[in-house]
CSV table of C-alpha atoms and ligand atoms in Angstrom, one decimal:
chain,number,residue,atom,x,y,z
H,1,UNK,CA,5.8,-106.7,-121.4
H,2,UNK,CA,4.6,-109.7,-119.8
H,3,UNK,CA,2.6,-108.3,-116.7
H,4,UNK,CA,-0.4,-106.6,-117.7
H,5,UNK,CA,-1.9,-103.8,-114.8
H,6,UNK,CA,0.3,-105.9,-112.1
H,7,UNK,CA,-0.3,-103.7,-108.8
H,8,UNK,CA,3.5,-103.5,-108.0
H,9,UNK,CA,4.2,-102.3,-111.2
H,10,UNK,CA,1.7,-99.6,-111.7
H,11,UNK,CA,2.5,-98.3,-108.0
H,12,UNK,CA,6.2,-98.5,-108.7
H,13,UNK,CA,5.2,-96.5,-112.3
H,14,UNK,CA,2.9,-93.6,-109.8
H,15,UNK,CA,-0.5,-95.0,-111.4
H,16,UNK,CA,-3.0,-96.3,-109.4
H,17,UNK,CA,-3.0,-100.1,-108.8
H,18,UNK,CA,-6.1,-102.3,-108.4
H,19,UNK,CA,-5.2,-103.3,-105.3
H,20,UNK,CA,-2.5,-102.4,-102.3
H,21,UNK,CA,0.2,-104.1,-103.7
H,22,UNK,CA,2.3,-106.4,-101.4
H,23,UNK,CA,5.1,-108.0,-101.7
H,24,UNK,CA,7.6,-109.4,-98.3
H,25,UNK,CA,11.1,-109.7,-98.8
H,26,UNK,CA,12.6,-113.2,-97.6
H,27,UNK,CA,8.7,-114.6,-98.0
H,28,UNK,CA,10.3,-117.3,-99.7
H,29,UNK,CA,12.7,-119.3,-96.8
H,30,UNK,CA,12.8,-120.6,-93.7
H,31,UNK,CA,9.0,-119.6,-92.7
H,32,UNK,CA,8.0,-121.8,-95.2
H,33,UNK,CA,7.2,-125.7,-94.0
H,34,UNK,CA,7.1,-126.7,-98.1
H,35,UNK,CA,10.9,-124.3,-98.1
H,36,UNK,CA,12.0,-126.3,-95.3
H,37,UNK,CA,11.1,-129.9,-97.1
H,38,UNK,CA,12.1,-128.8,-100.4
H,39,UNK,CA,15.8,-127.5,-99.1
H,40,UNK,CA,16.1,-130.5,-97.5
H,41,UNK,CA,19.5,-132.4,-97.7
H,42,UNK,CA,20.8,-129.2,-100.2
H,43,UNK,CA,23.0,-127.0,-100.0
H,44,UNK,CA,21.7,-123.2,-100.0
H,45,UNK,CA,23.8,-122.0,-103.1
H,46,UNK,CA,23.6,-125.1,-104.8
H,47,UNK,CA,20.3,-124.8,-104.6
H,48,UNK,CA,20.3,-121.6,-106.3
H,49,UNK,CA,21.8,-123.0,-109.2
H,50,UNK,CA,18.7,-125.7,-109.7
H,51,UNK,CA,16.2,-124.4,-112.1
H,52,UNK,CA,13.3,-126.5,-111.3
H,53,UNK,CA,13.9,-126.2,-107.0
H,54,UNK,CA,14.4,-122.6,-107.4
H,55,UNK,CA,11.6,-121.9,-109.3
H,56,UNK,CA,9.6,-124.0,-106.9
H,57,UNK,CA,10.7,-121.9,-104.2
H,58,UNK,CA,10.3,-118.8,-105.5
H,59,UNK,CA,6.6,-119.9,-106.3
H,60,UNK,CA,5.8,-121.0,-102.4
H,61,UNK,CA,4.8,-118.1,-101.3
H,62,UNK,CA,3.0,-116.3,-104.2
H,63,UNK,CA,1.0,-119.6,-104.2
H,64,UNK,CA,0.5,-119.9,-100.1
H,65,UNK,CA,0.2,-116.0,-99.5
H,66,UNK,CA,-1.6,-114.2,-102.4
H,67,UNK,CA,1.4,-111.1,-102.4
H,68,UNK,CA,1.8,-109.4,-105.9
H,69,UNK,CA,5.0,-110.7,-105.9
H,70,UNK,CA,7.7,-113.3,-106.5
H,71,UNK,CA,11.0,-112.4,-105.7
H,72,UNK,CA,13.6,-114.5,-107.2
H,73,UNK,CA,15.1,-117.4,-105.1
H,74,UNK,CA,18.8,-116.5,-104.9
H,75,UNK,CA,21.4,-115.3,-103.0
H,76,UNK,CA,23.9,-111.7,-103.3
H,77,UNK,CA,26.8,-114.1,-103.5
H,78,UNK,CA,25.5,-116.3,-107.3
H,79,UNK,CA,27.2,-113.7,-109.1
H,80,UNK,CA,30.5,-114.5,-107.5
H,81,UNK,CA,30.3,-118.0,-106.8
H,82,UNK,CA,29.4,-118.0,-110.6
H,83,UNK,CA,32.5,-115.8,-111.1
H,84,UNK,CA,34.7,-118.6,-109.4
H,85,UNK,CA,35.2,-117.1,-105.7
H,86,UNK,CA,35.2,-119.3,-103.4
H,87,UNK,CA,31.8,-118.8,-100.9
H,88,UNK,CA,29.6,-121.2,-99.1
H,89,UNK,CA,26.2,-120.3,-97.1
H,90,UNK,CA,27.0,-121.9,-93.8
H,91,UNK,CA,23.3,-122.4,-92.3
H,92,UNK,CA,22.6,-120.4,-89.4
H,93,UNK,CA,25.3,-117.7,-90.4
H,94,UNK,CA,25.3,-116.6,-94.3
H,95,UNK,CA,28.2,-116.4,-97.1
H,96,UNK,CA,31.5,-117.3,-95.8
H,97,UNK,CA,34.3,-116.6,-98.0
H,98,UNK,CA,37.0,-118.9,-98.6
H,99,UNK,CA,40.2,-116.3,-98.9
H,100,UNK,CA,38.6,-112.7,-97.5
H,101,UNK,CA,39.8,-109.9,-99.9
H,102,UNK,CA,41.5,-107.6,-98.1
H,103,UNK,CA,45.4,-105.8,-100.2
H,104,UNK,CA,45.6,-104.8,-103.7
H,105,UNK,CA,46.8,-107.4,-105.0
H,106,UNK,CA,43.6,-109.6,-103.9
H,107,UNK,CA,41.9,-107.3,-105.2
H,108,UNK,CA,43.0,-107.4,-108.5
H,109,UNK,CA,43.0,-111.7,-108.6
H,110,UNK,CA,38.9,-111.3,-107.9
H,111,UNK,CA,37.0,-112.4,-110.8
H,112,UNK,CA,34.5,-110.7,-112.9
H,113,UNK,CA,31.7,-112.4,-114.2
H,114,UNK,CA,32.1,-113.4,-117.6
H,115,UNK,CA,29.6,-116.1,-118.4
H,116,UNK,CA,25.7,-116.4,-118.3
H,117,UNK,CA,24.5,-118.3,-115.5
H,118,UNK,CA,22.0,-120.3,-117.5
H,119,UNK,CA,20.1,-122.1,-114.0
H,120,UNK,CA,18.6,-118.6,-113.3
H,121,UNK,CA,17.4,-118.0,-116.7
H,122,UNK,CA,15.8,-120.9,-117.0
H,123,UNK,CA,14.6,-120.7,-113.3
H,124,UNK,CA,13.0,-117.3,-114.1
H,125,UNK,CA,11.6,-118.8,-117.4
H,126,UNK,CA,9.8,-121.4,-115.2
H,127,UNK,CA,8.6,-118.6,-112.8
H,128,UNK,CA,7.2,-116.7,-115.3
H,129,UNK,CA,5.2,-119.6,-117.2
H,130,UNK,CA,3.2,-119.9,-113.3
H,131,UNK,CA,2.5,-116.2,-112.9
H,132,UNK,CA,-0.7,-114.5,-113.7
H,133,UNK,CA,0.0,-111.6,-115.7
H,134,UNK,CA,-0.8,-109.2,-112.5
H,135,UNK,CA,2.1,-111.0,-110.5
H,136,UNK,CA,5.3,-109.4,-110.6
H,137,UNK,CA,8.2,-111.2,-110.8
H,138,UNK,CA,11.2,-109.1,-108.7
H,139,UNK,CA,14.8,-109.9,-109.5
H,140,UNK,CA,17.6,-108.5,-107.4
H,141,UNK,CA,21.4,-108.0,-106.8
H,142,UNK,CA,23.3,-107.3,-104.0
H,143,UNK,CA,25.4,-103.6,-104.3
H,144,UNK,CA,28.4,-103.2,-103.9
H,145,UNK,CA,28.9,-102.3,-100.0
H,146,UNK,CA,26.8,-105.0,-99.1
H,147,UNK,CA,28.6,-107.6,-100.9
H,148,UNK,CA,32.5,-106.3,-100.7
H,149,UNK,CA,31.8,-106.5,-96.9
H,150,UNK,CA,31.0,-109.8,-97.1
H,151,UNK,CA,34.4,-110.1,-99.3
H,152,UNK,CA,36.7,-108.3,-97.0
H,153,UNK,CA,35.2,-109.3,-93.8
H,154,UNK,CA,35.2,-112.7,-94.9
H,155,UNK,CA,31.9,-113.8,-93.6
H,156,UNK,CA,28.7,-111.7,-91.8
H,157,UNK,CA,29.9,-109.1,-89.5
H,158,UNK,CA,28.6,-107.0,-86.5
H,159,UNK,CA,30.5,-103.6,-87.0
H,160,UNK,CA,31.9,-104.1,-90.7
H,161,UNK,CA,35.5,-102.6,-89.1
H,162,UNK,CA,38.2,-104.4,-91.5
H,163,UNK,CA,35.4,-103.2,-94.4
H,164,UNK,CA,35.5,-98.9,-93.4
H,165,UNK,CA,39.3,-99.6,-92.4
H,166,UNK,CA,40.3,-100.5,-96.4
H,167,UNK,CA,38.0,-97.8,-97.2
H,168,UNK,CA,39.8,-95.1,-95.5
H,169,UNK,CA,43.6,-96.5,-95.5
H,170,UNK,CA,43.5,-97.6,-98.4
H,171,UNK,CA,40.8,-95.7,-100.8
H,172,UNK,CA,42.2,-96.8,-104.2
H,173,UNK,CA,42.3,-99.8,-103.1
H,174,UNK,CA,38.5,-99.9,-102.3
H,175,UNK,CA,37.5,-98.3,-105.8
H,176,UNK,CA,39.1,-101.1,-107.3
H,177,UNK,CA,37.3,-103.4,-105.8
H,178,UNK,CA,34.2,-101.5,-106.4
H,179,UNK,CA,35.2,-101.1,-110.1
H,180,UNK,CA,35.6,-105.1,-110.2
H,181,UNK,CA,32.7,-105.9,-108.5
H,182,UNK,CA,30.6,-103.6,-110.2
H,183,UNK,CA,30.6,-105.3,-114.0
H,184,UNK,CA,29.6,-108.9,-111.8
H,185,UNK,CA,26.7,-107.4,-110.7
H,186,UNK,CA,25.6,-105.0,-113.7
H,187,UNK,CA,26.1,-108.6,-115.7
H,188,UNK,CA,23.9,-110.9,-113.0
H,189,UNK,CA,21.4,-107.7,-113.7
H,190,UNK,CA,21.3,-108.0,-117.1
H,191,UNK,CA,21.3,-111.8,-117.2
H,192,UNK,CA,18.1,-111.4,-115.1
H,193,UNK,CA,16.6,-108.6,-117.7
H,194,UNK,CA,17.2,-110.7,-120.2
H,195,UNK,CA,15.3,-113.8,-118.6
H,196,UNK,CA,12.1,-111.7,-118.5
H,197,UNK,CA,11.9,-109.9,-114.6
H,198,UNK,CA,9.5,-107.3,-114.3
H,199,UNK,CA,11.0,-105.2,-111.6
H,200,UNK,CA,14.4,-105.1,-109.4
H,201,UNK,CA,15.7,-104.4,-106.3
H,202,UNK,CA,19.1,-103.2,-105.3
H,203,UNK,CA,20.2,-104.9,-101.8
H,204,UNK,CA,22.4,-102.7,-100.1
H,205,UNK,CA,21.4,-104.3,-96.5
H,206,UNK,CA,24.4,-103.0,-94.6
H,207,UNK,CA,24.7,-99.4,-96.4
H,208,UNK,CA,23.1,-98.3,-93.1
H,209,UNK,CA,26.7,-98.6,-91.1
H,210,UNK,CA,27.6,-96.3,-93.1
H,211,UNK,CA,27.9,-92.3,-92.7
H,212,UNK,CA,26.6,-89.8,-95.5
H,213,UNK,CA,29.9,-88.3,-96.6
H,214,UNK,CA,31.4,-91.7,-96.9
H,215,UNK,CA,28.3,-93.1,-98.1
H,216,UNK,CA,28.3,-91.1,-101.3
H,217,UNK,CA,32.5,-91.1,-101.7
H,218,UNK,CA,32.7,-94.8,-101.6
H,219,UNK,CA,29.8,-96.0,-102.4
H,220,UNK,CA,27.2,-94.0,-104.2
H,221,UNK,CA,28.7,-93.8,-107.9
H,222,UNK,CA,29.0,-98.1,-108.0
H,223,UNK,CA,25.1,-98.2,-106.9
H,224,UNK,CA,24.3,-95.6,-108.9
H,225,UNK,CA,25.8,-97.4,-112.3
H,226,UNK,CA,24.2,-100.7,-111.3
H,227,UNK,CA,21.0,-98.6,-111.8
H,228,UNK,CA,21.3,-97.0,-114.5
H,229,UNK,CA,22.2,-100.2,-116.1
H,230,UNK,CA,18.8,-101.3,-116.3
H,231,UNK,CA,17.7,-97.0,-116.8
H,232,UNK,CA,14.0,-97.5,-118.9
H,233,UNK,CA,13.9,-101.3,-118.6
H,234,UNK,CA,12.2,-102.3,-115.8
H,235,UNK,CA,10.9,-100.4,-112.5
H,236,UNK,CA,13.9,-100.4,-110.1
H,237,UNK,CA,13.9,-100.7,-106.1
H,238,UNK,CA,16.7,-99.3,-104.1
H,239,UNK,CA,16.7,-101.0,-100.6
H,240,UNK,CA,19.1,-101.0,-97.1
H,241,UNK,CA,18.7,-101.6,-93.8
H,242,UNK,CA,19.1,-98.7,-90.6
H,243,UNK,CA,19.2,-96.0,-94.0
H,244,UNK,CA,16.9,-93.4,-92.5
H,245,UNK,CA,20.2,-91.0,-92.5
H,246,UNK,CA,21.2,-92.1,-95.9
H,247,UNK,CA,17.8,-91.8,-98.2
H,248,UNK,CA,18.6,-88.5,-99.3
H,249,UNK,CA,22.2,-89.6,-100.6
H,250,UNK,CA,20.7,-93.4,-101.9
H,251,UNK,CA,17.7,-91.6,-103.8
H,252,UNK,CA,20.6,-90.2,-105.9
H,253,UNK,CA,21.3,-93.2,-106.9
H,254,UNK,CA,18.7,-93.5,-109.7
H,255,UNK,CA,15.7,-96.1,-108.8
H,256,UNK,CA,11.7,-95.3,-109.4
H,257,UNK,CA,11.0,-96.7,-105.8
H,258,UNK,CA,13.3,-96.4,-102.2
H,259,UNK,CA,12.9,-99.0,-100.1
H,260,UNK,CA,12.4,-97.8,-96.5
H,261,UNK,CA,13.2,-99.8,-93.0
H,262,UNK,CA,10.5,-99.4,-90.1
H,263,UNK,CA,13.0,-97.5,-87.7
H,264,UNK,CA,12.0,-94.2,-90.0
H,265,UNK,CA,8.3,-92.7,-90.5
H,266,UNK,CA,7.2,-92.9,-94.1
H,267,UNK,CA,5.9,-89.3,-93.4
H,268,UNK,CA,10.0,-88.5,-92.9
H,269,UNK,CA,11.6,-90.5,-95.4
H,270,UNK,CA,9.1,-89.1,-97.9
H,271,UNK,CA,10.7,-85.9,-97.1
H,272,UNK,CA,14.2,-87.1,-97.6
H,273,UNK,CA,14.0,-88.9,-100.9
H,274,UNK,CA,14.2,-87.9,-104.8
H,275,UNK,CA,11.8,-90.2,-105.7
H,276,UNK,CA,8.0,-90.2,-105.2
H,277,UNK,CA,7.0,-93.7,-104.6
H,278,UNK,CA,8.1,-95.7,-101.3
H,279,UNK,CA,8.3,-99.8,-100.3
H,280,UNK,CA,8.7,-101.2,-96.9
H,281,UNK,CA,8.2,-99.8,-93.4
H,282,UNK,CA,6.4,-102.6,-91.5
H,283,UNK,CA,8.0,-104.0,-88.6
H,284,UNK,CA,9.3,-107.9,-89.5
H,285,UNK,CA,8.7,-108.0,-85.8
H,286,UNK,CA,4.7,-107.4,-86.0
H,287,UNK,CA,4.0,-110.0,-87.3
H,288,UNK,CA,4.6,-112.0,-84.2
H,289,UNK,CA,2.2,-109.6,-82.5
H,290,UNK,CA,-1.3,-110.1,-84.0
H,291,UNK,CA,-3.8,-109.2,-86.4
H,292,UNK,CA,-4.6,-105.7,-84.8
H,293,UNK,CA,-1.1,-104.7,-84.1
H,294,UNK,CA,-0.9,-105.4,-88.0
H,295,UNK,CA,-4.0,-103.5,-88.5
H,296,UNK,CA,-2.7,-100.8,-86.5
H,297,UNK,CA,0.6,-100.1,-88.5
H,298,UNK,CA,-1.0,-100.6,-91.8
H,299,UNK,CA,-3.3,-97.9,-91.1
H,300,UNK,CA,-0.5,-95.6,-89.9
H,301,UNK,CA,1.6,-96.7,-93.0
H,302,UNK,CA,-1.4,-95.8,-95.3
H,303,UNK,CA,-2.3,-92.1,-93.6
H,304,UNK,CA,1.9,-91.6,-93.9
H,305,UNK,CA,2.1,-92.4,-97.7
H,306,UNK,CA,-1.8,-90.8,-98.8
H,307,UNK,CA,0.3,-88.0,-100.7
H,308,UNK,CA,2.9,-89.9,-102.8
H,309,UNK,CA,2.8,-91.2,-105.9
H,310,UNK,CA,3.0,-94.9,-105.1
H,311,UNK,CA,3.3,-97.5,-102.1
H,312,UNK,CA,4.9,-101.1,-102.3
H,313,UNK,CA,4.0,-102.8,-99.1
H,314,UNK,CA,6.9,-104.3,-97.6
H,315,UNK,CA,8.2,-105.1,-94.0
H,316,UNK,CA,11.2,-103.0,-93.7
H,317,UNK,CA,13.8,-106.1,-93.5
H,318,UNK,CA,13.0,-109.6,-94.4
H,319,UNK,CA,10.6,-112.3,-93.0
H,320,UNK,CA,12.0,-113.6,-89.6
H,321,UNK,CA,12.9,-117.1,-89.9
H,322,UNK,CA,10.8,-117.8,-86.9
H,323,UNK,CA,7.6,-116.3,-88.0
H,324,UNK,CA,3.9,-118.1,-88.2
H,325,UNK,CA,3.5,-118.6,-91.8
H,326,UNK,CA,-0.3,-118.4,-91.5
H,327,UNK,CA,0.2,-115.1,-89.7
H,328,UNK,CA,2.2,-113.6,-93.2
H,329,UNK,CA,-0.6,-115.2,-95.1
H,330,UNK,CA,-3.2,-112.8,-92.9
H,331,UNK,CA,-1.0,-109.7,-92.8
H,332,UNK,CA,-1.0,-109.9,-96.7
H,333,UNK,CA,-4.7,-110.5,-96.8
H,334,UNK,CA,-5.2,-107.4,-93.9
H,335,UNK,CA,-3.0,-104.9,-96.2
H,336,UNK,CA,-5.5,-106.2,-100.0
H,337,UNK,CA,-8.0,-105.2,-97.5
H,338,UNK,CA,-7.2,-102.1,-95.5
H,339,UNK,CA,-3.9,-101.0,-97.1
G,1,LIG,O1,19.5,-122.1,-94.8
G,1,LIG,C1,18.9,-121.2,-95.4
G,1,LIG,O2,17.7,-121.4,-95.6
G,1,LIG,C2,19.7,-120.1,-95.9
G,1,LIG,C3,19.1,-118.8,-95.5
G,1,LIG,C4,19.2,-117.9,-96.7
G,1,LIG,C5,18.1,-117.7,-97.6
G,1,LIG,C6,16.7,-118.2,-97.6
G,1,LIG,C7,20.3,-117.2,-97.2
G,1,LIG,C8,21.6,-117.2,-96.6
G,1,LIG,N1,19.9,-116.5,-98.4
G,1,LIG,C9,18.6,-116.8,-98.6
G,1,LIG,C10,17.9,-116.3,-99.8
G,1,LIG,C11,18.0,-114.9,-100.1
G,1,LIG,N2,19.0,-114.1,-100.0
G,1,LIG,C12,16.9,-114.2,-100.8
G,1,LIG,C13,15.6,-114.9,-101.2
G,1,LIG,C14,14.5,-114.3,-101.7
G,1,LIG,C15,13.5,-113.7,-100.7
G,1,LIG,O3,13.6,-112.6,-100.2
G,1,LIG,O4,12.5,-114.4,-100.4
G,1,LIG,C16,17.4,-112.9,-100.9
G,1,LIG,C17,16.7,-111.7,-101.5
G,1,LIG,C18,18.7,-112.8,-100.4
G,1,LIG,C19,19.6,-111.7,-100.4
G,1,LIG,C20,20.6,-111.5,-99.4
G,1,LIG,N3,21.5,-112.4,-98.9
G,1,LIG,C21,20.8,-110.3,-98.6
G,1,LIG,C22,20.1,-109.1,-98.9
G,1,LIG,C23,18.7,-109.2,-98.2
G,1,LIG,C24,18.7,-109.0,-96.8
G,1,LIG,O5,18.1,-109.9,-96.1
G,1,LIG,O6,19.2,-108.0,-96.3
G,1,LIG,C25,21.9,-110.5,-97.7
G,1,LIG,C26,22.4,-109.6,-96.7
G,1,LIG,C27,22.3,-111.9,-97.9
G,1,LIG,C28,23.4,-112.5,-97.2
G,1,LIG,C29,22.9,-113.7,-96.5
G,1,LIG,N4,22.6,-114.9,-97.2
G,1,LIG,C30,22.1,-115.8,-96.3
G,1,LIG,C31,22.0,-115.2,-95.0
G,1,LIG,C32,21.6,-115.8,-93.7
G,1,LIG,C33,22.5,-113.9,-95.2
G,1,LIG,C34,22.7,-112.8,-94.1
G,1,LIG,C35,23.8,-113.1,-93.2
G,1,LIG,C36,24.2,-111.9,-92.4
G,1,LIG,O7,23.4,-111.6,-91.4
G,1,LIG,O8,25.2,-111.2,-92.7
């Protein structure tokens, strides 16, 4: 093992960590001034397919922010650009598919990722070469909801409806495409294993839209192999957005650590889920709001999670593209000290 006593990973293991361990997802992007100059004049997913900019990005904010964390520069849809669908990340929106998948018989042209994808290795490799051996360094994959919505929808979408309707008109149809979009991201996973991460995190961002009984038909067994894959390896995160109804069901699933959103307590979602360590819960929001209203939350985050096993700090979606960067950089500091 590379990291030696990292925070994250002795929190996300139940053993005490030397300090609060913090980590914000999306700390690496548009908050960023040296993001903004390095993406300059690139494309977002070609980007992620440039070992040295990538690595650069993904080191940013470790460097500018002290977290105990780098989370791999990337995007849900590498796998399947990798795979040979056709997606673009049309700034100011997100992935934008070029055919949306939406009959059986689309369904069973979509690729499966075959081949390594040799940037991100070597883009983690570089990574891990910069990190002190208490810095983490998180990979992550999108799960399957998250990303087939994206496929059938054919871009971002507000109520996911063409998404639930090929769910429930056609359900064989949508455990196909599970079935084939599953391997893609068990073999991204792996790739990343391989390069040397430390821990992971399972996206499933828009799981939330999603009601338990169907949540657990249509979804649950994909996320739950994407998990096991990686069973023993590496500490595993299991993350969506708007889940407080669903962290029972995604518990199931398999991961050390659920990720929580900030629109449920941590003293309730400790209630609902299998495992006994919990990421996330501050407001994204916040931190537009000032130090105390920081201070405030952390200390009602820390009095909420006193009887787990473990605590990840985390907001409970990503960094807002709008937010003060120096204001992340205190939040972080303000949770080493108080959290
Ligand atoms: O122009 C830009 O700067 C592009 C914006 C951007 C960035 C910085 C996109 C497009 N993706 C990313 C990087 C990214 N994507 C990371 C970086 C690592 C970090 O956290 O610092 C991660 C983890 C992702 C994963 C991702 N992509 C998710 C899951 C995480 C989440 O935020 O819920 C999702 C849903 C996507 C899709 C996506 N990609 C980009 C955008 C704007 C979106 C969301 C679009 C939508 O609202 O549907």
């Amino acid at each position: 093992m590379r990291v030696h006593n990292a925070p994250i990973i002795e929190a996300a293991n139940g053993r005490t960590p030397s300090r609060p361990p913090v980590w914000f997802m999306r700390q690496a992007g548009r908050s960023l001034p040296e993001y903004r100059q390095a993406r300059e004049g690139i494309d977002m997913l070609d980007s992620c397919f440039m070992p040295e900019l990538l690595a650069e990005i993904t080191l940013q904010p470790v460097r500018r922010h002290d977290v105990d964390a780098a989370i791999l520069f990337s995007d849900i849809v590498v796998p399947l650009k990798a795979a040979g669908v056709g997606v673009n990340i049309v700034p100011g929106r997100g992935p934008v598919m070029d055919a949306p998948i939406r009959t059986a018989a689309d369904v069973g042209a979509l690729p499966i990722l075959d081949t390594d994808i040799p940037e991100v290795a070597q883009g983690i490799s570089i990574v891990l070469d910069e990190l002190t051996p208490q810095q983490a360094m998180i990979g992550f994959v999108g799960a399957p909801f998250t990303l087939a919505s994206y496929l059938v929808e054919g871009g971002p979408s507000k109520n996911h409806e063409k998404t639930k309707a090929l769910m429930h008109s056609e359900p064989d149809t949508w455990h196909r495409l599970m079935e084939r979009l599953t391997p893609t991201i068990v073999a991204f996973l792996g790739q990343q294993v391989d390069a040397g991460i430390d821990a992971m995190q399972l996206f499933d961002s828009w799981a939330g839209y999603l009601n338990e009984p169907d949540y657990r038909e249509f979804v649950l067994p994909y996320s739950t192999q994407i998990l096991e894959s990686v069973a023993g390896k590496i500490p595993r995160i299991h993350f969506g957005v708007g889940t407080g109804e669903l962290l029972t069901a995604m518990s199931e699933a398999g991961s050390e650590v659920m990720g929580v959103d900030y629109r449920v307590s941590m003293a309730d979602a400790a209630k609902r889920v299998k495992t006994r360590v919990l990421q996330g819960n501050l407001d994204p929001a916040l931190l537009f709001a000032g130090d105390d209203a920081v201070r405030a939350a952390v200390a009602r985050i820390k009095a909420e999670t006193a009887g787990l096993d473990g605590h990840i700090w985390n907001l409970g979606h990503g960094v807002l593209p709008t937010t003060d960067a120096e204001a992340i950089t205190r939040a972080v500091a303000i949770i080493h000290e108080e959290g």
